[in-house]
Amino acid sequence: MTVSVYFAAGRRLWPEYEAHLPEALREAGIDAEIRLNAPNPAAVDYIVFAPSGDITDFTPFVNCKAVLNLWAGVERIVGNKTLTQPLARMVDPGLTEGMVEYVVGHVLRHHLGMDAHILGQDGIWRNHILPPIARERPVAVLGLGELGRAAATALAALNFPVMGWSRSEKKVAGVDCHSGEAGLAHVLSRAEIIVLLLPLTPDTTSLINAERLALMPEGAFIVNPGRGALIDDAALLAALDAGRIGHATLDVFRTEPLPPDHPYWAHPRVTVTPHIAADTRAVTAARVIAENILRGEAGEPFLYLVDRARGY
Ligand code: NAP
């Protein structure tokens, strides 16, 4: 029987997926018809979704077996009351690789003090300022899920003493794992570089507030490729102005695109990257979608299902 897949992630993304999704479904042995619209919503078996796409009301898709999100973060869909179908988020090896590279790159930039040489070539030979080696620089990764674990493991492989923090207790080889409020205070008060890879939920909104920023070592660096609203912006700006926080590299913001007049753009201690830390890669994501459809058709549990109550 032909499976009906509605690609509702927006026409902008379609050319990329057109090159890979039909092939991935074929390779998985799935006979599928992919449509960019749904004239008969009741006939749709699976929805490939992105928040920038076409659907806000899932009610008419009465026979849809799963909504397959192209993004890792689900905060813009998880609260949609019309969505009663199972929701899977994206766990994509290509996305994970991209995130590991972003995190390692920006952590090393701060660790090695690269800016001093890249931005400060003034003819003065300052060979007395040497960065410590990685094993002397404690770093922390908040969020030990698919992305946080991979980033923490890569940093540990470079000899950084890595601490991690998550909701439930975790064991990650080479990472000193913590959880709970006391665990957060432990990690924040020791890490000189903090990487945020938490999902945005009611529990994590403004997690990095004035009180928690005050726990961090003087001059600590923050790298946030998680979600903008994990940080209380006013508190961060105050900590940056005071030099309490040495620098923040921010990829994600409460409002995106970040408005041109936002103080982050001009702040000397802030680096803005425009939500490019890690994109879902169509070539690898198409295989993940095919695998989940195969599971759905075989009556097996879907991979990467979102827990609506937890919000991620
Ligand atoms: P994930 O696998 O769902 O992992 C989330 C981690 O956060 C888990 O370790 C979880 O703890 C922890 N967590 C959740 N709520 C918490 C809380 N209240 N207190 C402490 N820890 C908490 O997610 P992921 O795939 O790693 O992705 C993480 C986030 O990265 C996404 O949600 C998205 O916002 C962001 N992202 C950004 C980009 C970009 O380009 N900038 C790209 C992709 C993703 P447990 O392990 O105990 O559940």
Short mmCIF file of C-alpha atoms and ligand atoms in Angstrom, two decimals:
data_model
loop_
_atom_site.label_atom_id
_atom_site.label_comp_id
_atom_site.label_asym_id
_atom_site.label_seq_id
_atom_site.Cartn_x
_atom_site.Cartn_y
_atom_site.Cartn_z
CA MET A 1 0.00 0.00 0.00
CA THR A 2 1.22 3.51 -0.78
CA VAL A 3 2.04 5.63 2.27
CA SER A 4 0.96 9.27 2.03
CA VAL A 5 3.56 11.73 3.33
CA TYR A 6 2.70 15.43 3.58
CA PHE A 7 5.85 17.56 3.48
CA ALA A 8 4.53 20.51 5.52
CA ALA A 9 7.90 22.02 6.38
CA GLY A 10 7.59 24.87 3.92
CA ARG A 11 8.49 25.17 0.24
CA ARG A 12 11.83 26.79 1.01
CA LEU A 13 13.13 23.53 2.43
CA TRP A 14 11.62 21.30 -0.24
CA PRO A 15 14.41 21.48 -2.87
CA GLU A 16 16.90 20.15 -0.29
CA TYR A 17 14.56 17.33 0.77
CA GLU A 18 13.43 16.59 -2.76
CA ALA A 19 17.01 15.55 -3.41
CA HIS A 20 17.09 13.06 -0.52
CA LEU A 21 13.69 12.13 0.95
CA PRO A 22 12.26 10.11 -1.98
CA GLU A 23 15.53 8.19 -2.22
CA ALA A 24 15.70 7.49 1.53
CA LEU A 25 12.11 6.18 1.49
CA ARG A 26 12.88 4.01 -1.55
CA GLU A 27 16.02 2.65 0.09
CA ALA A 28 13.97 1.78 3.19
CA GLY A 29 11.58 -0.17 0.95
CA ILE A 30 8.68 2.24 1.53
CA ASP A 31 6.27 2.88 -1.31
CA ALA A 32 5.39 6.51 -0.61
CA GLU A 33 3.69 9.43 -2.27
CA ILE A 34 5.11 12.75 -1.01
CA ARG A 35 2.88 15.81 -1.41
CA LEU A 36 3.47 19.48 -0.70
CA ASN A 37 -0.22 20.03 0.08
CA ALA A 38 -3.03 18.03 1.62
CA PRO A 39 -6.31 18.41 -0.30
CA ASN A 40 -7.61 15.41 1.62
CA PRO A 41 -6.15 15.67 5.16
CA ALA A 42 -7.79 12.41 6.26
CA ALA A 43 -5.65 10.53 3.72
CA VAL A 44 -2.33 11.75 5.20
CA ASP A 45 -0.32 9.04 7.00
CA TYR A 46 2.71 11.09 8.10
CA ILE A 47 3.46 14.80 8.34
CA VAL A 48 7.02 16.07 7.95
CA PHE A 49 6.88 19.30 9.90
CA ALA A 50 8.82 22.48 10.63
CA PRO A 51 7.42 25.40 12.64
CA SER A 52 8.09 27.70 9.68
CA GLY A 53 5.87 25.48 7.52
CA ASP A 54 2.22 25.23 6.58
CA ILE A 55 0.27 23.71 9.52
CA THR A 56 -0.98 25.28 12.71
CA ASP A 57 -4.12 23.12 13.09
CA PHE A 58 -3.58 19.35 13.14
CA THR A 59 -7.26 18.51 13.75
CA PRO A 60 -8.14 17.50 10.15
CA PHE A 61 -5.33 14.91 9.99
CA VAL A 62 -7.44 12.28 11.68
CA ASN A 63 -5.52 9.28 10.33
CA CYS A 64 -2.02 10.71 10.66
CA LYS A 65 0.22 8.21 12.46
CA ALA A 66 2.98 10.64 13.41
CA VAL A 67 4.23 14.18 13.02
CA LEU A 68 7.95 14.10 12.25
CA ASN A 69 9.61 17.37 13.24
CA LEU A 70 12.64 18.44 11.22
CA TRP A 71 14.05 20.38 14.16
CA ALA A 72 15.61 19.10 17.38
CA GLY A 73 13.84 21.77 19.43
CA VAL A 74 10.07 21.44 19.75
CA GLU A 75 9.07 24.39 21.93
CA ARG A 76 7.05 25.95 19.10
CA ILE A 77 4.90 22.87 18.51
CA VAL A 78 4.78 20.92 21.77
CA GLY A 79 2.06 23.13 23.28
CA ASN A 80 -0.21 22.99 20.20
CA LYS A 81 -3.51 21.68 21.62
CA THR A 82 -4.67 20.44 18.18
CA LEU A 83 -1.71 18.10 17.98
CA THR A 84 -2.89 14.76 19.34
CA GLN A 85 -0.77 12.61 17.02
CA PRO A 86 2.60 11.25 18.23
CA LEU A 87 5.33 13.88 17.79
CA ALA A 88 8.91 12.87 17.01
CA ARG A 89 11.71 15.41 17.13
CA MET A 90 14.80 15.31 14.93
CA VAL A 91 17.89 13.50 16.06
CA ASP A 92 20.15 13.72 13.05
CA PRO A 93 23.78 12.60 12.95
CA GLY A 94 24.59 15.50 10.59
CA LEU A 95 23.06 18.03 12.99
CA THR A 96 24.96 16.52 15.92
CA GLU A 97 28.27 16.70 14.06
CA GLY A 98 27.60 20.34 13.21
CA MET A 99 26.82 21.18 16.84
CA VAL A 100 29.96 19.45 18.13
CA GLU A 101 32.07 21.47 15.69
CA TYR A 102 30.37 24.75 16.68
CA VAL A 103 30.83 24.09 20.39
CA VAL A 104 34.43 22.92 20.11
CA GLY A 105 35.30 25.85 17.84
CA HIS A 106 33.86 28.50 20.14
CA VAL A 107 35.15 26.90 23.32
CA LEU A 108 38.66 26.76 21.83
CA ARG A 109 38.38 30.39 20.70
CA HIS A 110 37.76 31.48 24.28
CA HIS A 111 40.16 28.98 25.82
CA LEU A 112 43.07 30.02 23.57
CA GLY A 113 42.24 33.72 23.73
CA MET A 114 42.34 33.83 19.94
CA ASP A 115 40.68 37.24 19.75
CA ALA A 116 43.71 38.92 21.27
CA HIS A 117 45.79 37.97 18.22
CA ILE A 118 43.13 37.97 15.51
CA LEU A 119 41.77 41.40 16.47
CA GLY A 120 44.77 42.94 18.20
CA GLN A 121 47.68 42.99 15.73
CA ASP A 122 49.37 46.22 16.80
CA GLY A 123 53.08 45.48 16.30
CA ILE A 124 53.69 44.60 19.94
CA TRP A 125 55.29 41.22 20.70
CA ARG A 126 53.34 40.00 23.73
CA ASN A 127 54.77 36.52 24.21
CA HIS A 128 54.26 36.48 27.95
CA ILE A 129 50.51 35.80 27.74
CA LEU A 130 50.06 32.06 27.36
CA PRO A 131 46.72 30.27 27.66
CA PRO A 132 46.55 27.36 30.07
CA ILE A 133 46.31 23.93 28.51
CA ALA A 134 42.86 22.41 28.25
CA ARG A 135 43.26 20.15 31.27
CA GLU A 136 43.54 23.29 33.41
CA ARG A 137 40.30 24.85 32.10
CA PRO A 138 37.08 23.48 33.61
CA VAL A 139 34.11 23.64 31.24
CA ALA A 140 30.46 22.74 31.74
CA VAL A 141 27.78 21.58 29.38
CA LEU A 142 24.22 22.19 30.59
CA GLY A 143 21.97 19.60 28.95
CA LEU A 144 23.27 16.09 28.40
CA GLY A 145 20.92 14.94 25.66
CA GLU A 146 21.85 14.00 22.11
CA LEU A 147 23.75 17.23 21.50
CA GLY A 148 25.08 17.96 24.99
CA ARG A 149 26.50 14.46 25.39
CA ALA A 150 28.26 14.61 22.03
CA ALA A 151 29.68 18.09 22.74
CA ALA A 152 30.79 17.14 26.27
CA THR A 153 32.47 13.97 25.00
CA ALA A 154 34.35 15.89 22.29
CA LEU A 155 35.55 18.49 24.83
CA ALA A 156 36.64 15.74 27.23
CA ALA A 157 38.62 14.15 24.38
CA LEU A 158 40.58 17.42 24.16
CA ASN A 159 41.43 17.01 27.88
CA PHE A 160 39.11 19.72 29.24
CA PRO A 161 37.80 18.73 32.67
CA VAL A 162 34.13 18.59 31.65
CA MET A 163 31.17 18.85 34.00
CA GLY A 164 27.67 18.15 32.79
CA TRP A 165 24.22 18.95 34.12
CA SER A 166 20.87 17.41 33.27
CA ARG A 167 17.42 16.87 34.76
CA SER A 168 17.90 13.19 35.54
CA GLU A 169 21.20 11.73 36.66
CA LYS A 170 23.41 10.68 33.78
CA LYS A 171 26.60 8.73 33.23
CA VAL A 172 28.75 9.99 30.38
CA ALA A 173 32.29 8.62 30.04
CA GLY A 174 34.87 11.27 30.90
CA VAL A 175 32.25 13.76 32.13
CA ASP A 176 31.57 14.68 35.75
CA CYS A 177 27.76 14.57 35.69
CA HIS A 178 25.42 16.47 38.00
CA SER A 179 21.71 17.13 38.34
CA GLY A 180 19.33 19.14 40.51
CA GLU A 181 19.65 22.65 41.90
CA ALA A 182 22.72 21.82 44.01
CA GLY A 183 24.33 20.18 40.97
CA LEU A 184 23.73 23.33 38.94
CA ALA A 185 25.32 25.54 41.58
CA HIS A 186 28.30 23.15 41.77
CA VAL A 187 28.84 23.24 38.01
CA LEU A 188 28.28 26.98 37.53
CA SER A 189 30.62 27.96 40.34
CA ARG A 190 33.50 25.97 38.85
CA ALA A 191 33.25 26.18 35.06
CA GLU A 192 35.21 28.87 33.24
CA ILE A 193 33.35 28.14 30.00
CA ILE A 194 29.67 27.21 30.05
CA VAL A 195 27.85 25.72 27.08
CA LEU A 196 24.04 25.74 27.05
CA LEU A 197 22.43 22.82 25.25
CA LEU A 198 19.12 22.65 27.08
CA PRO A 199 15.70 22.62 25.44
CA LEU A 200 13.40 25.56 26.11
CA THR A 201 10.66 24.55 28.55
CA PRO A 202 8.87 26.35 31.38
CA ASP A 203 11.55 24.93 33.72
CA THR A 204 14.51 26.18 31.69
CA THR A 205 13.20 29.63 30.71
CA SER A 206 15.57 32.31 32.09
CA LEU A 207 17.54 29.59 33.89
CA ILE A 208 20.66 31.72 33.49
CA ASN A 209 19.51 34.67 35.59
CA ALA A 210 21.34 37.25 37.72
CA GLU A 211 21.62 34.90 40.69
CA ARG A 212 23.16 32.08 38.66
CA LEU A 213 25.41 34.41 36.66
CA ALA A 214 26.76 35.61 40.01
CA LEU A 215 27.84 32.06 40.83
CA MET A 216 30.14 31.84 37.81
CA PRO A 217 33.87 32.52 38.12
CA GLU A 218 34.93 36.08 37.31
CA GLY A 219 35.41 36.47 33.56
CA ALA A 220 33.68 33.18 32.64
CA PHE A 221 32.60 32.63 29.04
CA ILE A 222 29.14 31.56 27.94
CA VAL A 223 28.40 29.75 24.68
CA ASN A 224 24.67 29.43 23.96
CA PRO A 225 23.59 27.37 20.98
CA GLY A 226 20.54 26.04 22.94
CA ARG A 227 17.70 28.58 22.93
CA GLY A 228 17.73 32.33 23.52
CA ALA A 229 15.19 32.37 26.33
CA LEU A 230 17.41 30.12 28.48
CA ILE A 231 19.13 33.38 29.39
CA ASP A 232 17.71 36.45 31.13
CA ASP A 233 19.07 39.00 28.62
CA ALA A 234 19.02 42.00 30.97
CA ALA A 235 20.93 40.05 33.62
CA LEU A 236 23.51 38.86 31.08
CA LEU A 237 24.02 42.37 29.69
CA ALA A 238 24.54 43.69 33.23
CA ALA A 239 27.07 40.93 33.97
CA LEU A 240 28.90 41.61 30.69
CA ASP A 241 28.95 45.37 31.33
CA ALA A 242 30.45 44.74 34.74
CA GLY A 243 33.05 42.36 33.26
CA ARG A 244 31.76 39.60 35.56
CA ILE A 245 31.15 37.54 32.42
CA GLY A 246 34.07 37.79 30.01
CA HIS A 247 32.23 37.06 26.78
CA ALA A 248 29.05 35.48 25.49
CA THR A 249 28.82 33.74 22.15
CA LEU A 250 25.13 33.56 21.35
CA ASP A 251 23.56 31.68 18.46
CA VAL A 252 19.92 31.84 19.55
CA PHE A 253 17.69 34.68 20.73
CA ARG A 254 14.25 35.40 22.14
CA THR A 255 13.46 37.22 18.89
CA GLU A 256 14.94 35.89 15.67
CA PRO A 257 16.26 37.43 13.53
CA LEU A 258 17.87 39.44 16.33
CA PRO A 259 16.59 43.03 15.79
CA PRO A 260 19.28 45.39 14.37
CA ASP A 261 19.03 47.70 17.39
CA HIS A 262 19.45 44.92 19.99
CA PRO A 263 22.31 45.73 22.39
CA TYR A 264 23.90 42.32 21.75
CA TRP A 265 24.95 43.35 18.22
CA ALA A 266 27.18 46.20 19.37
CA HIS A 267 28.35 44.81 22.72
CA PRO A 268 32.14 44.33 22.72
CA ARG A 269 31.81 41.20 24.87
CA VAL A 270 29.18 39.50 22.72
CA THR A 271 29.51 37.46 19.55
CA VAL A 272 26.26 36.97 17.66
CA THR A 273 25.95 34.05 15.30
CA PRO A 274 22.62 33.90 13.42
CA HIS A 275 21.19 30.54 14.56
CA ILE A 276 23.66 28.62 12.44
CA ALA A 277 25.22 26.39 15.10
CA ALA A 278 23.77 23.21 13.67
CA ASP A 279 21.23 22.79 10.94
CA THR A 280 19.35 19.58 10.24
CA ARG A 281 21.07 18.04 7.20
CA ALA A 282 18.61 16.75 4.63
CA VAL A 283 20.80 13.86 3.54
CA THR A 284 20.99 12.31 7.02
CA ALA A 285 17.61 13.58 8.28
CA ALA A 286 15.80 11.94 5.33
CA ARG A 287 17.06 8.56 6.55
CA VAL A 288 15.80 9.28 10.07
CA ILE A 289 12.36 10.15 8.67
CA ALA A 290 12.35 6.96 6.57
CA GLU A 291 13.33 4.87 9.60
CA ASN A 292 10.46 6.32 11.63
CA ILE A 293 7.92 5.73 8.85
CA LEU A 294 9.18 2.17 8.52
CA ARG A 295 8.63 1.72 12.26
CA GLY A 296 5.16 3.23 12.05
CA GLU A 297 4.20 0.88 9.24
CA ALA A 298 5.56 -2.11 11.18
CA GLY A 299 3.65 -1.09 14.32
CA GLU A 300 6.94 -0.53 16.18
CA PRO A 301 7.53 2.36 18.59
CA PHE A 302 8.70 5.59 16.95
CA LEU A 303 12.18 6.90 17.61
CA TYR A 304 12.75 10.24 19.40
CA LEU A 305 9.19 10.75 20.63
CA VAL A 306 8.61 13.97 22.50
CA ASP A 307 7.29 13.75 26.05
CA ARG A 308 4.52 16.38 26.02
CA ALA A 309 4.45 16.72 29.80
CA ARG A 310 8.20 17.39 30.04
CA GLY A 311 8.06 19.63 26.97
CA TYR A 312 11.04 18.06 25.14
P1 NAP B 1 17.63 16.38 24.21
O1 NAP B 1 18.27 15.16 23.65
O2 NAP B 1 16.16 16.39 24.44
O3 NAP B 1 18.40 16.72 25.56
C1 NAP B 1 17.98 17.72 26.43
C2 NAP B 1 18.86 17.69 27.67
O4 NAP B 1 18.47 18.77 28.52
C3 NAP B 1 18.68 16.40 28.49
O5 NAP B 1 19.91 16.01 29.06
C4 NAP B 1 17.71 16.85 29.59
O6 NAP B 1 17.82 16.14 30.80
C5 NAP B 1 18.18 18.26 29.81
N1 NAP B 1 17.12 19.04 30.46
C6 NAP B 1 15.87 19.30 30.01
N2 NAP B 1 15.18 20.02 30.91
C7 NAP B 1 16.00 20.19 31.97
C8 NAP B 1 15.88 20.82 33.23
N3 NAP B 1 14.74 21.44 33.59
N4 NAP B 1 16.92 20.79 34.07
C9 NAP B 1 18.06 20.17 33.72
N5 NAP B 1 18.27 19.53 32.54
C10 NAP B 1 17.24 19.55 31.67
O7 NAP B 1 17.92 17.64 23.28
P2 NAP B 1 19.12 17.82 22.21
O8 NAP B 1 18.82 17.09 20.95
O9 NAP B 1 20.40 17.58 22.89
O10 NAP B 1 18.95 19.38 21.88
C11 NAP B 1 19.06 20.36 22.89
C12 NAP B 1 18.58 21.70 22.36
O11 NAP B 1 19.51 22.26 21.44
C13 NAP B 1 17.28 21.65 21.54
O12 NAP B 1 16.14 21.56 22.37
C14 NAP B 1 17.34 22.96 20.79
O13 NAP B 1 16.73 23.97 21.56
C15 NAP B 1 18.84 23.24 20.67
N6 NAP B 1 19.32 23.19 19.27
C16 NAP B 1 19.89 24.30 18.73
C17 NAP B 1 20.37 24.27 17.43
C18 NAP B 1 21.06 25.46 16.83
O14 NAP B 1 21.35 25.47 15.62
N7 NAP B 1 21.36 26.47 17.59
C19 NAP B 1 20.26 23.10 16.67
C20 NAP B 1 19.65 22.00 17.25
C21 NAP B 1 19.20 22.04 18.56
P3 NAP B 1 17.48 14.56 30.87
O15 NAP B 1 18.64 13.91 30.16
O16 NAP B 1 17.44 14.27 32.30
O17 NAP B 1 16.18 14.39 30.14
#
